[in-house]
mmCIF file of C-alpha atoms and ligand atoms in Angstrom:
data_model
loop_
_atom_site.group_PDB
_atom_site.id
_atom_site.type_symbol
_atom_site.label_atom_id
_atom_site.label_comp_id
_atom_site.label_asym_id
_atom_site.label_seq_id
_atom_site.Cartn_x
_atom_site.Cartn_y
_atom_site.Cartn_z
ATOM 1 C CA MET A 1 11.620 -3.136 16.975
ATOM 2 C CA PRO A 2 7.922 -3.619 17.927
ATOM 3 C CA ALA A 3 5.561 -4.285 15.047
ATOM 4 C CA ILE A 4 3.541 -1.343 13.799
ATOM 5 C CA LEU A 5 1.338 -3.578 11.649
ATOM 6 C CA GLU A 6 0.404 -7.019 12.915
ATOM 7 C CA ALA A 7 -2.012 -9.606 11.543
ATOM 8 C CA ARG A 8 -2.905 -12.291 14.097
ATOM 9 C CA GLN A 9 -4.653 -15.319 12.687
ATOM 10 C CA LEU A 10 -6.405 -12.793 10.479
ATOM 11 C CA SER A 11 -9.237 -14.373 8.481
ATOM 12 C CA LYS A 12 -11.996 -13.064 6.281
ATOM 13 C CA SER A 13 -14.816 -14.876 4.540
ATOM 14 C CA PHE A 14 -17.317 -13.425 2.132
ATOM 15 C CA GLY A 15 -20.195 -15.892 2.443
ATOM 16 C CA SER A 16 -18.665 -19.264 1.657
ATOM 17 C CA ASN A 17 -15.610 -17.682 -0.010
ATOM 18 C CA ARG A 18 -12.653 -17.768 2.390
ATOM 19 C CA ALA A 19 -10.735 -14.787 1.058
ATOM 20 C CA LEU A 20 -8.103 -14.827 3.826
ATOM 21 C CA HIS A 21 -7.031 -17.808 5.965
ATOM 22 C CA SER A 22 -5.372 -17.248 9.292
ATOM 23 C CA LEU A 23 -2.768 -14.727 8.215
ATOM 24 C CA ASP A 24 0.089 -14.043 10.644
ATOM 25 C CA LEU A 25 2.511 -11.284 9.756
ATOM 26 C CA THR A 26 4.207 -8.256 11.202
ATOM 27 C CA VAL A 27 5.702 -5.133 9.681
ATOM 28 C CA GLY A 28 7.989 -3.073 11.872
ATOM 29 C CA GLY A 29 9.269 0.479 11.406
ATOM 30 C CA GLY A 30 11.922 0.608 8.698
ATOM 31 C CA GLU A 31 10.471 -2.397 6.868
ATOM 32 C CA ILE A 32 8.840 -2.720 3.464
ATOM 33 C CA LEU A 33 6.853 -5.915 3.116
ATOM 34 C CA CYS A 34 5.763 -6.544 -0.460
ATOM 35 C CA LEU A 35 2.846 -8.892 -1.008
ATOM 36 C CA LEU A 36 2.768 -10.729 -4.308
ATOM 37 C CA GLY A 37 -0.023 -13.043 -5.416
ATOM 38 C CA ALA A 38 -2.421 -13.848 -8.210
ATOM 39 C CA ASN A 39 -5.665 -11.962 -8.726
ATOM 40 C CA GLY A 40 -8.011 -12.832 -5.872
ATOM 41 C CA ALA A 41 -5.224 -14.050 -3.548
ATOM 42 C CA GLY A 42 -6.323 -11.787 -0.677
ATOM 43 C CA LYS A 43 -3.905 -8.843 -0.885
ATOM 44 C CA THR A 44 -6.511 -6.072 -1.045
ATOM 45 C CA THR A 45 -8.593 -7.845 1.598
ATOM 46 C CA THR A 46 -5.567 -7.787 3.929
ATOM 47 C CA ILE A 47 -5.053 -4.062 3.348
ATOM 48 C CA ASN A 48 -8.760 -3.323 3.835
ATOM 49 C CA LEU A 49 -8.724 -5.211 7.140
ATOM 50 C CA PHE A 50 -5.807 -3.068 8.389
ATOM 51 C CA LEU A 51 -7.688 0.038 7.302
ATOM 52 C CA GLY A 52 -10.727 -1.132 9.264
ATOM 53 C CA PHE A 53 -12.837 -0.980 6.087
ATOM 54 C CA LEU A 54 -13.663 -4.670 6.649
ATOM 55 C CA SER A 55 -14.240 -6.593 9.887
ATOM 56 C CA PRO A 56 -12.366 -9.881 10.239
ATOM 57 C CA THR A 57 -14.318 -13.116 10.467
ATOM 58 C CA ASP A 58 -11.621 -14.326 12.858
ATOM 59 C CA GLY A 59 -8.395 -12.994 14.309
ATOM 60 C CA ALA A 60 -7.337 -9.352 14.307
ATOM 61 C CA ALA A 61 -5.485 -6.666 12.395
ATOM 62 C CA LEU A 62 -3.522 -4.497 14.814
ATOM 63 C CA VAL A 63 -1.887 -1.122 14.297
ATOM 64 C CA SER A 64 0.622 -0.315 17.050
ATOM 65 C CA GLY A 65 -1.237 -2.853 19.171
ATOM 66 C CA HIS A 66 -4.688 -1.347 18.580
ATOM 67 C CA ASP A 67 -7.512 -3.215 16.885
ATOM 68 C CA ALA A 68 -8.135 -1.789 13.404
ATOM 69 C CA VAL A 69 -11.923 -2.054 13.699
ATOM 70 C CA ARG A 70 -12.789 -1.575 17.375
ATOM 71 C CA GLU A 71 -10.174 1.143 17.902
ATOM 72 C CA ARG A 72 -10.264 2.693 14.474
ATOM 73 C CA HIS A 73 -10.269 6.197 15.989
ATOM 74 C CA LEU A 74 -6.770 5.367 17.271
ATOM 75 C CA THR A 75 -5.473 3.428 14.270
ATOM 76 C CA ALA A 76 -6.733 5.593 11.377
ATOM 77 C CA PRO A 77 -4.482 8.582 12.182
ATOM 78 C CA LYS A 78 -1.468 6.260 12.113
ATOM 79 C CA LEU A 79 -2.189 5.044 8.587
ATOM 80 C CA ALA A 80 -1.733 6.409 5.090
ATOM 81 C CA TYR A 81 -3.273 4.577 2.165
ATOM 82 C CA ILE A 82 -2.793 4.570 -1.570
ATOM 83 C CA PRO A 83 -5.599 2.770 -3.395
ATOM 84 C CA GLU A 84 -5.210 1.275 -6.826
ATOM 85 C CA GLN A 85 -7.548 3.889 -8.265
ATOM 86 C CA VAL A 86 -6.925 7.302 -6.769
ATOM 87 C CA ALA A 87 -10.047 9.506 -6.662
ATOM 88 C CA LEU A 88 -9.504 13.265 -6.744
ATOM 89 C CA TYR A 89 -11.783 16.287 -6.868
ATOM 90 C CA PRO A 90 -11.967 16.805 -10.635
ATOM 91 C CA GLN A 91 -12.515 20.548 -10.475
ATOM 92 C CA LEU A 92 -9.448 21.128 -8.296
ATOM 93 C CA SER A 93 -5.862 21.058 -9.518
ATOM 94 C CA GLY A 94 -3.463 18.395 -8.278
ATOM 95 C CA LEU A 95 -1.913 20.989 -5.992
ATOM 96 C CA GLU A 96 -5.321 22.032 -4.607
ATOM 97 C CA ASN A 97 -6.259 18.387 -4.054
ATOM 98 C CA LEU A 98 -3.044 17.810 -2.136
ATOM 99 C CA ASP A 99 -3.603 20.977 -0.112
ATOM 100 C CA HIS A 100 -7.183 19.923 0.685
ATOM 101 C CA PHE A 101 -6.352 16.389 1.827
ATOM 102 C CA THR A 102 -3.303 17.537 3.775
ATOM 103 C CA ARG A 103 -5.432 20.027 5.734
ATOM 104 C CA LEU A 104 -8.000 17.288 6.414
ATOM 105 C CA SER A 105 -5.263 15.217 8.002
ATOM 106 C CA GLY A 106 -4.469 18.157 10.286
ATOM 107 C CA ARG A 107 -1.234 19.288 8.678
ATOM 108 C CA ARG A 108 -0.427 22.653 7.178
ATOM 109 C CA LEU A 109 2.178 22.832 4.451
ATOM 110 C CA ASP A 110 2.910 25.902 2.358
ATOM 111 C CA GLN A 111 2.660 25.939 -1.421
ATOM 112 C CA THR A 112 6.403 25.439 -1.930
ATOM 113 C CA GLU A 113 6.381 22.330 0.288
ATOM 114 C CA LEU A 114 3.305 20.933 -1.469
ATOM 115 C CA LEU A 115 4.847 21.502 -4.906
ATOM 116 C CA ALA A 116 8.089 19.880 -3.774
ATOM 117 C CA MET A 117 6.113 16.857 -2.609
ATOM 118 C CA LEU A 118 4.401 16.556 -5.992
ATOM 119 C CA GLU A 119 7.709 16.949 -7.739
ATOM 120 C CA ARG A 120 9.173 14.039 -5.748
ATOM 121 C CA THR A 121 6.458 11.829 -7.239
ATOM 122 C CA GLY A 122 7.434 12.996 -10.726
ATOM 123 C CA LEU A 123 4.481 15.326 -11.351
ATOM 124 C CA SER A 124 5.618 18.458 -13.188
ATOM 125 C CA GLN A 125 4.796 21.913 -11.850
ATOM 126 C CA ALA A 126 2.714 22.603 -14.938
ATOM 127 C CA ASP A 127 0.623 19.470 -14.343
ATOM 128 C CA ALA A 128 0.305 20.265 -10.640
ATOM 129 C CA HIS A 129 -1.599 23.421 -11.620
ATOM 130 C CA ARG A 130 -3.941 21.678 -14.090
ATOM 131 C CA ARG A 131 -7.394 20.532 -13.042
ATOM 132 C CA ALA A 132 -7.476 16.857 -12.105
ATOM 133 C CA HIS A 133 -10.316 16.011 -14.516
ATOM 134 C CA ALA A 134 -7.812 16.193 -17.365
ATOM 135 C CA TYR A 135 -5.236 13.955 -15.648
ATOM 136 C CA SER A 136 -4.021 10.614 -16.940
ATOM 137 C CA LYS A 137 -4.215 7.617 -14.581
ATOM 138 C CA GLY A 138 -0.518 7.959 -13.717
ATOM 139 C CA MET A 139 -0.887 11.666 -12.896
ATOM 140 C CA ARG A 140 -3.756 10.887 -10.497
ATOM 141 C CA GLN A 141 -1.637 8.159 -8.970
ATOM 142 C CA LYS A 142 1.228 10.606 -8.394
ATOM 143 C CA VAL A 143 -1.077 13.016 -6.544
ATOM 144 C CA GLY A 144 -2.408 10.068 -4.507
ATOM 145 C CA ILE A 145 1.135 9.162 -3.533
ATOM 146 C CA ALA A 146 1.859 12.753 -2.483
ATOM 147 C CA ILE A 147 -1.370 12.843 -0.416
ATOM 148 C CA ALA A 148 -0.348 9.658 1.408
ATOM 149 C CA VAL A 149 3.208 10.840 2.025
ATOM 150 C CA ALA A 150 2.048 14.268 3.250
ATOM 151 C CA ARG A 151 0.069 12.620 6.072
ATOM 152 C CA ASN A 152 3.413 11.678 7.620
ATOM 153 C CA ALA A 153 1.767 8.569 9.072
ATOM 154 C CA GLU A 154 3.655 5.779 10.845
ATOM 155 C CA ALA A 155 2.462 3.109 8.453
ATOM 156 C CA LEU A 156 1.677 3.070 4.745
ATOM 157 C CA LEU A 157 -0.744 0.625 3.149
ATOM 158 C CA LEU A 158 -0.198 0.569 -0.590
ATOM 159 C CA ASP A 159 -2.496 -1.334 -2.911
ATOM 160 C CA GLU A 160 -0.760 -1.624 -6.260
ATOM 161 C CA PRO A 161 0.432 1.973 -5.993
ATOM 162 C CA MET A 162 2.584 1.724 -9.121
ATOM 163 C CA SER A 163 -0.238 0.686 -11.423
ATOM 164 C CA GLY A 164 -0.390 3.216 -14.221
ATOM 165 C CA LEU A 165 3.005 4.739 -13.434
ATOM 166 C CA ASP A 166 5.471 4.889 -16.296
ATOM 167 C CA PRO A 167 8.867 3.255 -15.590
ATOM 168 C CA ALA A 168 10.555 6.532 -14.625
ATOM 169 C CA ALA A 169 7.745 7.413 -12.212
ATOM 170 C CA ALA A 170 7.786 3.877 -10.764
ATOM 171 C CA ASN A 171 11.505 4.316 -10.233
ATOM 172 C CA ASP A 172 10.958 7.673 -8.487
ATOM 173 C CA PHE A 173 8.325 5.989 -6.346
ATOM 174 C CA CYS A 174 10.735 3.257 -5.248
ATOM 175 C CA THR A 175 13.307 5.905 -4.289
ATOM 176 C CA LEU A 176 10.612 7.683 -2.274
ATOM 177 C CA LEU A 177 9.618 4.419 -0.544
ATOM 178 C CA SER A 178 13.214 3.722 0.389
ATOM 179 C CA SER A 179 13.552 7.136 1.994
ATOM 180 C CA LEU A 180 10.286 6.579 3.933
ATOM 181 C CA LYS A 181 11.663 3.240 5.112
ATOM 182 C CA ASP A 182 14.840 5.015 6.250
ATOM 183 C CA GLN A 183 12.646 7.435 8.227
ATOM 184 C CA GLY A 184 11.271 4.414 10.119
ATOM 185 C CA LYS A 185 7.888 4.026 8.436
ATOM 186 C CA ALA A 186 6.279 0.585 8.262
ATOM 187 C CA ILE A 187 5.197 -0.150 4.700
ATOM 188 C CA LEU A 188 2.928 -2.914 3.409
ATOM 189 C CA MET A 189 2.614 -2.950 -0.373
ATOM 190 C CA ALA A 190 0.557 -5.211 -2.609
ATOM 191 C CA THR A 191 2.066 -5.375 -6.067
ATOM 192 C CA HIS A 192 2.330 -7.530 -9.182
ATOM 193 C CA ASP A 193 5.738 -6.097 -10.001
ATOM 194 C CA ILE A 194 8.125 -8.887 -8.936
ATOM 195 C CA PHE A 195 11.190 -6.963 -10.083
ATOM 196 C CA ARG A 196 10.422 -3.822 -8.066
ATOM 197 C CA ALA A 197 9.165 -5.844 -5.080
ATOM 198 C CA ARG A 198 12.601 -7.457 -4.934
ATOM 199 C CA LEU A 199 14.316 -4.114 -5.444
ATOM 200 C CA VAL A 200 12.501 -2.022 -2.858
ATOM 201 C CA GLY A 201 11.139 -4.611 -0.395
ATOM 202 C CA THR A 202 12.945 -5.709 2.728
ATOM 203 C CA ARG A 203 10.695 -8.801 2.860
ATOM 204 C CA ILE A 204 8.530 -10.498 0.282
ATOM 205 C CA GLY A 205 5.334 -12.430 0.942
ATOM 206 C CA ILE A 206 3.672 -14.619 -1.661
ATOM 207 C CA MET A 207 -0.069 -15.157 -1.247
ATOM 208 C CA LYS A 208 -2.171 -17.790 -2.868
ATOM 209 C CA ALA A 209 -5.899 -18.414 -2.443
ATOM 210 C CA GLY A 210 -6.027 -16.467 0.825
ATOM 211 C CA ARG A 211 -2.908 -17.996 2.364
ATOM 212 C CA LEU A 212 0.582 -16.656 2.849
ATOM 213 C CA VAL A 213 2.562 -19.453 1.213
ATOM 214 C CA GLU A 214 6.020 -17.854 1.349
ATOM 215 C CA LEU A 215 7.693 -15.151 3.412
ATOM 216 C CA LEU A 216 11.334 -14.328 2.786
ATOM 217 C CA ASP A 217 13.994 -11.702 3.167
ATOM 218 C CA ALA A 218 14.403 -9.820 -0.080
ATOM 219 C CA LYS A 219 18.168 -10.325 0.209
ATOM 220 C CA GLN A 220 17.721 -14.103 0.058
ATOM 221 C CA VAL A 221 16.804 -14.091 -3.624
ATOM 222 C CA ASP A 222 17.500 -12.181 -6.807
ATOM 223 C CA ALA A 223 14.643 -11.116 -9.088
ATOM 224 C CA ALA A 224 14.955 -14.159 -11.362
ATOM 225 C CA GLU A 225 14.902 -16.578 -8.400
ATOM 226 C CA LEU A 226 11.910 -14.779 -6.943
ATOM 227 C CA GLU A 227 10.024 -15.083 -10.212
ATOM 228 C CA THR A 228 10.832 -18.805 -10.429
ATOM 229 C CA LEU A 229 9.655 -19.301 -6.832
ATOM 230 C CA TYR A 230 6.493 -17.317 -7.488
ATOM 231 C CA LEU A 231 5.645 -19.292 -10.603
ATOM 232 C CA ALA A 232 6.329 -22.582 -8.808
ATOM 233 C CA HIS A 233 3.830 -21.645 -6.102
ATOM 234 C CA MET A 234 1.239 -20.627 -8.656
ATOM 235 C CA ALA A 235 1.642 -23.932 -10.509
ATOM 236 C CA LYS A 236 1.111 -26.051 -7.346
ATOM 237 C CA GLU A 237 -2.224 -27.652 -6.507
ATOM 238 C CA GLU A 238 -4.217 -25.272 -4.318
ATOM 239 C CA PRO A 239 -4.373 -26.359 -0.681
ATOM 240 C CA ALA A 240 -7.664 -27.955 0.340
ATOM 241 C CA VAL A 241 -9.958 -25.351 1.886
ATOM 242 C CA SER A 242 -10.500 -26.329 5.503
HETATM 243 N N1 LIG B 301 -16.449 -7.056 -0.999
HETATM 244 C C1 LIG B 301 -16.316 -8.332 -1.385
HETATM 245 N N2 LIG B 301 -17.394 -9.152 -1.456
HETATM 246 C C2 LIG B 301 -17.264 -10.435 -1.805
HETATM 247 N N3 LIG B 301 -16.091 -11.029 -2.123
HETATM 248 C C3 LIG B 301 -14.991 -10.259 -2.084
HETATM 249 C C4 LIG B 301 -15.031 -8.884 -1.717
HETATM 250 N N4 LIG B 301 -13.773 -8.385 -1.764
HETATM 251 C C5 LIG B 301 -12.981 -9.392 -2.157
HETATM 252 N N5 LIG B 301 -13.705 -10.520 -2.341
HETATM 253 C C6 LIG B 301 -13.160 -11.837 -2.720
HETATM 254 O O1 LIG B 301 -12.069 -12.125 -1.869
HETATM 255 C C7 LIG B 301 -11.030 -12.771 -2.566
HETATM 256 C C8 LIG B 301 -9.747 -11.985 -2.404
HETATM 257 O O2 LIG B 301 -9.869 -10.745 -3.127
HETATM 258 P P1 LIG B 301 -8.791 -9.580 -3.047
HETATM 259 O O3 LIG B 301 -9.420 -8.380 -3.639
HETATM 260 O O4 LIG B 301 -8.292 -9.474 -1.661
HETATM 261 O O5 LIG B 301 -7.640 -10.156 -3.982
HETATM 262 P P2 LIG B 301 -6.279 -9.470 -4.471
HETATM 263 O O6 LIG B 301 -5.171 -10.365 -4.031
HETATM 264 O O7 LIG B 301 -6.220 -8.064 -4.045
HETATM 265 O O8 LIG B 301 -6.404 -9.589 -6.063
HETATM 266 P P3 LIG B 301 -5.944 -8.557 -7.254
HETATM 267 O O9 LIG B 301 -4.526 -8.925 -7.561
HETATM 268 O O10 LIG B 301 -6.860 -8.906 -8.376
HETATM 269 O O11 LIG B 301 -6.120 -7.163 -6.775
HETATM 270 C C9 LIG B 301 -11.513 -12.922 -4.013
HETATM 271 O O12 LIG B 301 -12.067 -14.220 -4.141
HETATM 272 C C10 LIG B 301 -12.591 -11.868 -4.127
HETATM 273 O O13 LIG B 301 -13.569 -12.256 -5.066
HETATM 274 MG MG1 LIG B 302 -6.208 -6.262 -5.041
#
């Protein structure tokens, strides 16, 4: 299956800080690649490069073969994104926010479909009708997830999407991700949750100081082995910056 997301020698420096070193990876339809890595490892930078929010210093981020910066008009419609901190219109309800962002992406869904989408994320009907200014972090996150899913994009870029979700909601989210994978979506998710990365991911990448230091099939390891491997990488001397 051709890659929907592809990083080719993708590199990004911020001044003298080399945030990402020559990253090569692909995510095809029906794959969930989970990126693990310490704070500052380059996970968000990778996602922002695919979104075209940042320009690479070297190499390219491609979406279905198109350059994420130079051909952003072609790549943006193929992407859905869940940021770590979901921003909503505070004066609108969760349902109205979802309706608004879904229309912006050119889709029309009726109220029953929108409510069903929110329910799949674990947001109750009562909460869906409350104004977003009174939401908890997890409630905002659930609406953000529904907004991303409603775009029906080919690829999903998820930056710690489970942060703030309670365990039941995180579980619902993993079920939702698996069904999106089965629909053929390409999913790249940055997360600190080793257990759920192993559970929902088809492949796992471990990043350290801007480098991908490990890439494996999720089936190769159980959660305990993955944690041991992760910790071993974190304990190693950092590679010399070239
Ligand atoms: N806009 C920016 N300007 C300058 N430096 C940046 C910028 N964004 C990221 N960096 C730097 O790039 C490196 C990688 O950061 P990044 O946000 O990609 O890490 P991360 O893996 O997402 O970490 P976390 O787990 O904390 O979210 C860090 O050294 C960070 O300080
Ligand atoms: Mg990050």
